[in-house]
Every structure is written in C-alpha cells, then in structure tokens.
C-alpha cells in the first residue's frame, strides 16, 4: 500500500493578504510566503494533494534506473519527496531546484527531517538554489514542473521545454502542472469564479482573494491547454495528455 504523501507540515495560517494595503506588491516567494506556504498552497490550489500523490505514482511508473529526476521550482519539496518515495530502489538521484533562497533553506530542513524519519534505502535529494532555465541537466527520466512554468516569462518557456526534452531519456516524461486560461471568455470567467468560491470555502475573505489576485497579476501568466500542447510538441515531445483538472488548475504529462 502506498504511503500517503503530505506537503511540508506547518501550523502557520496564511493571513498575508488579510489586512487592506494601499499598495499591493507583486507576489514573491520570500520568507513571509515560506512561513505560510503549506497552508497557502492547500487552500489555494484545488486538488494539490492529489497531484502530489500522483507524482509519486507516475515516478514509480516512469523513473528509470540510474537516471536523474528533477523537481523544477521545488519550493518546500513536496514533489521531491513524492518522487523519492516513487523511485524506490531504482538508484535515481532527485534534484530540487528553486531560485528562492528562503525556499531552499526551509526545503533543506524539511528534507533532512524527512530522511531522518525513514528507514532503509532511499534516493538522494540534492537541492540547488538557482534559475531553472540555467540548470545543466543530466540524463533524466522524470522531470516535474509543478505550478512553476507559469511564473517564468513567456518568451523563456519554449527554450526551457526544449532543454527538458533533450535531457529526458527515451521513455521519460515531463509532469507539468499549470493554472490554465481559456479561449471562451464565459468559460474563463466561470473557472475563475469557481476557484474564488473554492478559496472562500477554505476560509479566505473577499479582501484576501482580491489582494492576492492583484499581487499575482503580471507575475503568474497562465496559458491555455492548447498553447501548452502545441509548445510541447514543438519542443520535441511525442504526445501530451491532460490527466487532472479542477476548475482552472491542471496537470498534464508529456512523453519523450
């Protein structure tokens, strides 16, 4: 039986946008966000726990002996730890990369604590502070972009995906989770409204929702599934399937 995957534990509730601000600064993955990130991500992204659990299962299916597995934009390491569980004894190295020094520092603490609790053989998790588009990949069988590509400038996305495709060995996969936009304005607004209702059900106020939306505007740039599909094909992937979607949050798998 698969052991449940959980994100990094935290007792700190996300109240970053609970007080009205005259100026709402652009969203950054700084120490304030790090402190509340597990609560923020669970209450903001519908199906997040399901995606993390499935990353473990997909890693178990597609990880190849002796290769690397990458978690690009690893934040606090939820996907890295899921991959560690999934690879089993395949002698894989897991590499988590994030450009936030605050995230990497806390992630290292979480990984160390998790490893101390586990017995037996486990894959090594290496953490790197740096820009994901500048990483020199080693041969990889599983690469994860879990709600990361959406924060990268659109003009940089094709080159990164082409680099990822070249790094993947035959039979390797990219797991790409993204917030989506939609061509039909009615559908687009419906998905936004449903997501906001989800956040209200998680205890966020209208003020928090509005200020968070303002903070991520022009920082998180979503695209349509069709755009992702076309770009991945151009990058060298043989196929891409949407395996999860809840409102405007999705996860897809692209095959080398």
Coordinates of C-alpha atoms in Angstrom, one line a residue:
X1 CA 0.0 0.0 0.0
X2 CA 1.3 3.5 -0.9
X3 CA 2.1 5.7 2.0
X4 CA 0.2 9.0 1.8
X5 CA 2.2 11.9 0.6
X6 CA 1.9 15.2 2.5
X7 CA 3.3 18.6 2.0
X8 CA 5.7 20.2 4.5
X9 CA 4.0 20.5 7.9
X10 CA 3.1 23.9 9.1
X11 CA 0.9 25.4 11.8
X12 CA 1.1 28.9 10.4
X13 CA -2.1 30.1 8.8
X14 CA -1.9 32.2 5.6
X15 CA -3.0 35.7 6.5
X16 CA -0.7 37.6 4.2
X17 CA -3.5 39.5 2.5
X18 CA -6.0 39.7 5.4
X19 CA -5.3 43.4 6.0
X20 CA -6.1 46.0 3.5
X21 CA -3.0 47.5 1.8
X22 CA -2.8 50.8 -0.1
X23 CA -0.2 49.3 -2.3
X24 CA -0.2 45.5 -3.1
X25 CA 3.3 44.5 -4.1
X26 CA 3.9 41.8 -6.7
X27 CA 4.0 38.3 -5.4
X28 CA 7.4 37.0 -4.3
X29 CA 8.5 33.7 -2.8
X30 CA 10.1 35.4 0.2
X31 CA 10.4 34.4 3.8
X32 CA 6.9 35.6 4.5
X33 CA 5.5 33.3 1.9
X34 CA 7.7 30.4 3.0
X35 CA 6.3 30.7 6.5
X36 CA 2.7 30.1 5.4
X37 CA 3.3 28.2 2.1
X38 CA 1.9 24.8 3.0
X39 CA -1.3 26.4 4.2
X40 CA -1.4 28.7 1.3
X41 CA -1.0 26.1 -1.4
X42 CA -3.5 23.7 0.2
X43 CA -6.2 26.4 0.5
X44 CA -5.5 28.0 -2.9
X45 CA -4.9 25.1 -5.3
X46 CA -7.8 22.6 -5.6
X47 CA -6.5 19.0 -5.9
X48 CA -3.0 19.9 -4.8
X49 CA -2.7 16.8 -2.6
X50 CA -4.0 14.6 -5.4
X51 CA -1.4 15.9 -7.8
X52 CA 1.4 15.4 -5.3
X53 CA 0.3 11.8 -4.6
X54 CA 0.1 11.1 -8.3
X55 CA 3.6 12.5 -8.9
X56 CA 4.8 9.6 -6.7
X57 CA 2.8 7.1 -8.7
X58 CA 3.9 8.5 -12.0
X59 CA 7.5 8.5 -10.8
X60 CA 7.2 4.8 -9.8
X61 CA 6.0 4.1 -13.3
X62 CA 8.4 6.1 -15.4
X63 CA 11.6 6.5 -13.4
X64 CA 14.5 4.6 -15.0
X65 CA 17.4 3.0 -13.1
X66 CA 20.4 5.2 -12.7
X67 CA 18.8 8.4 -14.1
X68 CA 18.1 11.8 -12.5
X69 CA 14.6 13.1 -11.6
X70 CA 14.2 16.9 -11.4
X71 CA 11.7 19.0 -9.4
X72 CA 12.0 22.4 -11.0
X73 CA 10.7 25.2 -8.8
X74 CA 10.7 22.8 -5.9
X75 CA 9.5 25.3 -3.2
X76 CA 9.4 23.3 0.0
X77 CA 10.0 19.9 -1.6
X78 CA 6.6 18.2 -1.7
X79 CA 7.1 16.9 -5.2
X80 CA 10.8 16.0 -4.5
X81 CA 9.7 13.9 -1.5
X82 CA 6.9 12.3 -3.6
X83 CA 9.4 11.3 -6.2
X84 CA 11.8 10.0 -3.6
X85 CA 9.0 7.7 -2.4
X86 CA 8.1 6.7 -6.0
X87 CA 11.6 5.8 -7.3
X88 CA 12.1 3.0 -4.7
X89 CA 15.3 1.2 -5.3
X90 CA 16.0 2.4 -8.9
X91 CA 19.2 4.2 -7.9
X92 CA 17.9 7.6 -9.1
X93 CA 19.1 11.0 -7.9
X94 CA 16.4 13.6 -7.3
X95 CA 17.4 17.2 -7.8
X96 CA 15.2 20.0 -6.5
X97 CA 15.8 23.5 -7.9
X98 CA 14.4 26.8 -6.8
X99 CA 15.6 30.4 -7.2
X100 CA 14.3 31.5 -3.8
X101 CA 17.0 31.3 -1.1
X102 CA 14.3 31.3 1.6
X103 CA 12.5 28.3 0.0
X104 CA 15.7 26.3 -0.5
X105 CA 16.8 26.9 3.1
X106 CA 13.5 25.7 4.5
X107 CA 13.2 22.9 2.0
X108 CA 16.6 21.5 3.1
X109 CA 15.4 21.4 6.7
X110 CA 12.2 19.5 5.6
X111 CA 14.2 17.0 3.5
X112 CA 16.7 16.4 6.3
X113 CA 13.9 15.8 8.8
X114 CA 12.0 13.5 6.4
X115 CA 15.2 11.4 5.7
X116 CA 15.9 11.1 9.4
X117 CA 12.4 9.5 9.9
X118 CA 12.8 7.0 7.1
X119 CA 14.5 3.6 7.3
X120 CA 16.2 1.6 4.6
X121 CA 17.4 2.6 1.1
X122 CA 16.1 5.9 -0.3
X123 CA 17.1 8.1 -3.2
X124 CA 19.3 11.1 -2.5
X125 CA 17.6 14.5 -2.8
X126 CA 20.0 17.3 -3.9
X127 CA 18.8 20.9 -3.6
X128 CA 20.1 23.7 -5.9
X129 CA 19.4 27.4 -5.5
X130 CA 19.3 28.8 -9.0
X131 CA 17.2 29.7 -12.0
X132 CA 15.6 26.6 -13.6
X133 CA 16.3 27.8 -17.1
X134 CA 20.0 27.9 -16.4
X135 CA 20.3 24.3 -15.0
X136 CA 22.6 21.9 -16.8
X137 CA 20.6 18.7 -16.8
X138 CA 22.0 15.2 -16.5
X139 CA 20.1 12.3 -18.3
X140 CA 16.7 12.3 -16.7
X141 CA 13.6 10.0 -16.8
X142 CA 11.1 12.2 -14.8
X143 CA 11.1 16.0 -14.7
X144 CA 8.4 17.9 -12.8
X145 CA 7.3 21.5 -13.2
X146 CA 4.6 21.7 -10.6
X147 CA 3.0 25.1 -10.9
X148 CA 6.3 26.6 -11.9
X149 CA 6.3 27.4 -15.6
X150 CA 3.5 29.9 -15.1
X151 CA 5.9 32.1 -13.2
X152 CA 8.6 32.1 -16.0
X153 CA 8.5 34.8 -18.6
X154 CA 6.5 33.5 -21.6
X155 CA 9.4 34.2 -24.0
X156 CA 11.7 31.9 -21.9
X157 CA 9.3 29.0 -21.8
X158 CA 10.0 27.4 -25.2
X159 CA 13.8 27.2 -24.7
X160 CA 13.3 25.6 -21.2
X161 CA 10.9 22.9 -22.6
X162 CA 13.3 22.2 -25.5
X163 CA 16.1 21.8 -23.0
X164 CA 14.0 19.5 -20.8
X165 CA 13.0 17.4 -23.9
X166 CA 16.7 16.9 -24.8
X167 CA 17.6 15.9 -21.2
X168 CA 14.9 13.2 -21.0
X169 CA 15.9 9.7 -22.0
X170 CA 13.7 7.7 -24.3
X171 CA 10.5 6.8 -22.4
X172 CA 11.0 9.7 -20.0
X173 CA 8.2 12.1 -19.0
X174 CA 7.5 15.7 -18.0
X175 CA 4.8 16.3 -15.4
X176 CA 3.6 19.8 -16.0
X177 CA 1.0 21.3 -13.6
X178 CA -0.3 24.8 -14.5
X179 CA -3.1 27.2 -13.9
X180 CA -5.0 27.5 -17.2
X181 CA -6.7 30.3 -19.1
X182 CA -9.5 29.6 -21.6
X183 CA -10.3 31.0 -25.1
X184 CA -14.0 31.3 -24.4
X185 CA -14.5 34.4 -22.1
X186 CA -17.6 32.8 -20.5
X187 CA -15.7 29.6 -19.6
X188 CA -12.7 31.7 -18.4
X189 CA -14.8 33.8 -16.1
X190 CA -16.7 30.7 -14.8
X191 CA -13.5 28.9 -13.9
X192 CA -12.2 32.0 -12.1
X193 CA -15.5 32.4 -10.2
X194 CA -15.5 28.7 -9.2
X195 CA -11.9 29.0 -8.0
X196 CA -12.7 32.0 -5.9
X197 CA -15.7 30.2 -4.4
X198 CA -13.3 27.3 -3.5
X199 CA -11.0 29.8 -1.8
X200 CA -13.9 31.2 0.2
X201 CA -14.8 27.7 1.3
X202 CA -11.3 27.4 2.6
X203 CA -11.7 30.5 4.8
X204 CA -10.3 33.2 2.6
X205 CA -12.1 36.5 2.7
X206 CA -13.1 38.6 -0.4
X207 CA -10.4 41.1 0.6
X208 CA -7.7 38.3 0.7
X209 CA -8.9 36.9 -2.6
X210 CA -8.9 40.4 -4.3
X211 CA -5.5 41.4 -2.9
X212 CA -3.9 38.0 -3.8
X213 CA -5.2 38.3 -7.3
X214 CA -3.7 41.8 -7.6
X215 CA -0.4 40.5 -6.3
X216 CA 0.0 37.7 -8.8
X217 CA -1.2 39.8 -11.8
X218 CA 1.6 40.1 -14.3
X219 CA 3.6 37.7 -12.1
X220 CA 1.7 34.4 -12.8
X221 CA 0.8 34.3 -16.5
X222 CA -1.5 31.4 -17.3
X223 CA -2.0 29.9 -20.8
X224 CA -4.5 27.6 -22.5
X225 CA -4.0 23.9 -22.6
X226 CA -3.9 24.1 -26.4
X227 CA -0.9 26.5 -26.1
X228 CA 0.9 24.1 -23.8
X229 CA 0.1 21.2 -26.1
X230 CA 1.5 23.0 -29.2
X231 CA 4.6 24.2 -27.4
X232 CA 5.4 20.8 -26.0
X233 CA 5.0 19.2 -29.4
X234 CA 7.4 21.8 -30.9
X235 CA 9.8 21.2 -28.1
X236 CA 10.2 17.5 -29.1
X237 CA 7.6 15.6 -27.1
X238 CA 5.7 12.9 -28.8
X239 CA 2.4 13.5 -27.0
X240 CA 0.8 15.3 -24.1
X241 CA -2.3 14.3 -22.1
X242 CA -4.3 16.3 -19.5
X243 CA -4.6 13.8 -16.6
X244 CA -6.0 16.2 -14.0
X245 CA -8.1 19.3 -13.9
X246 CA -10.2 21.1 -11.3
X247 CA -11.5 24.5 -12.4
X248 CA -8.6 26.3 -13.9
X249 CA -5.9 24.2 -12.3
X250 CA -4.5 21.2 -14.2
X251 CA -1.7 18.7 -14.6
X252 CA -0.5 17.2 -17.8
X253 CA 2.0 14.5 -18.8
X254 CA 4.3 14.9 -21.8
X255 CA 6.0 11.9 -23.3
X256 CA 9.5 11.8 -24.8

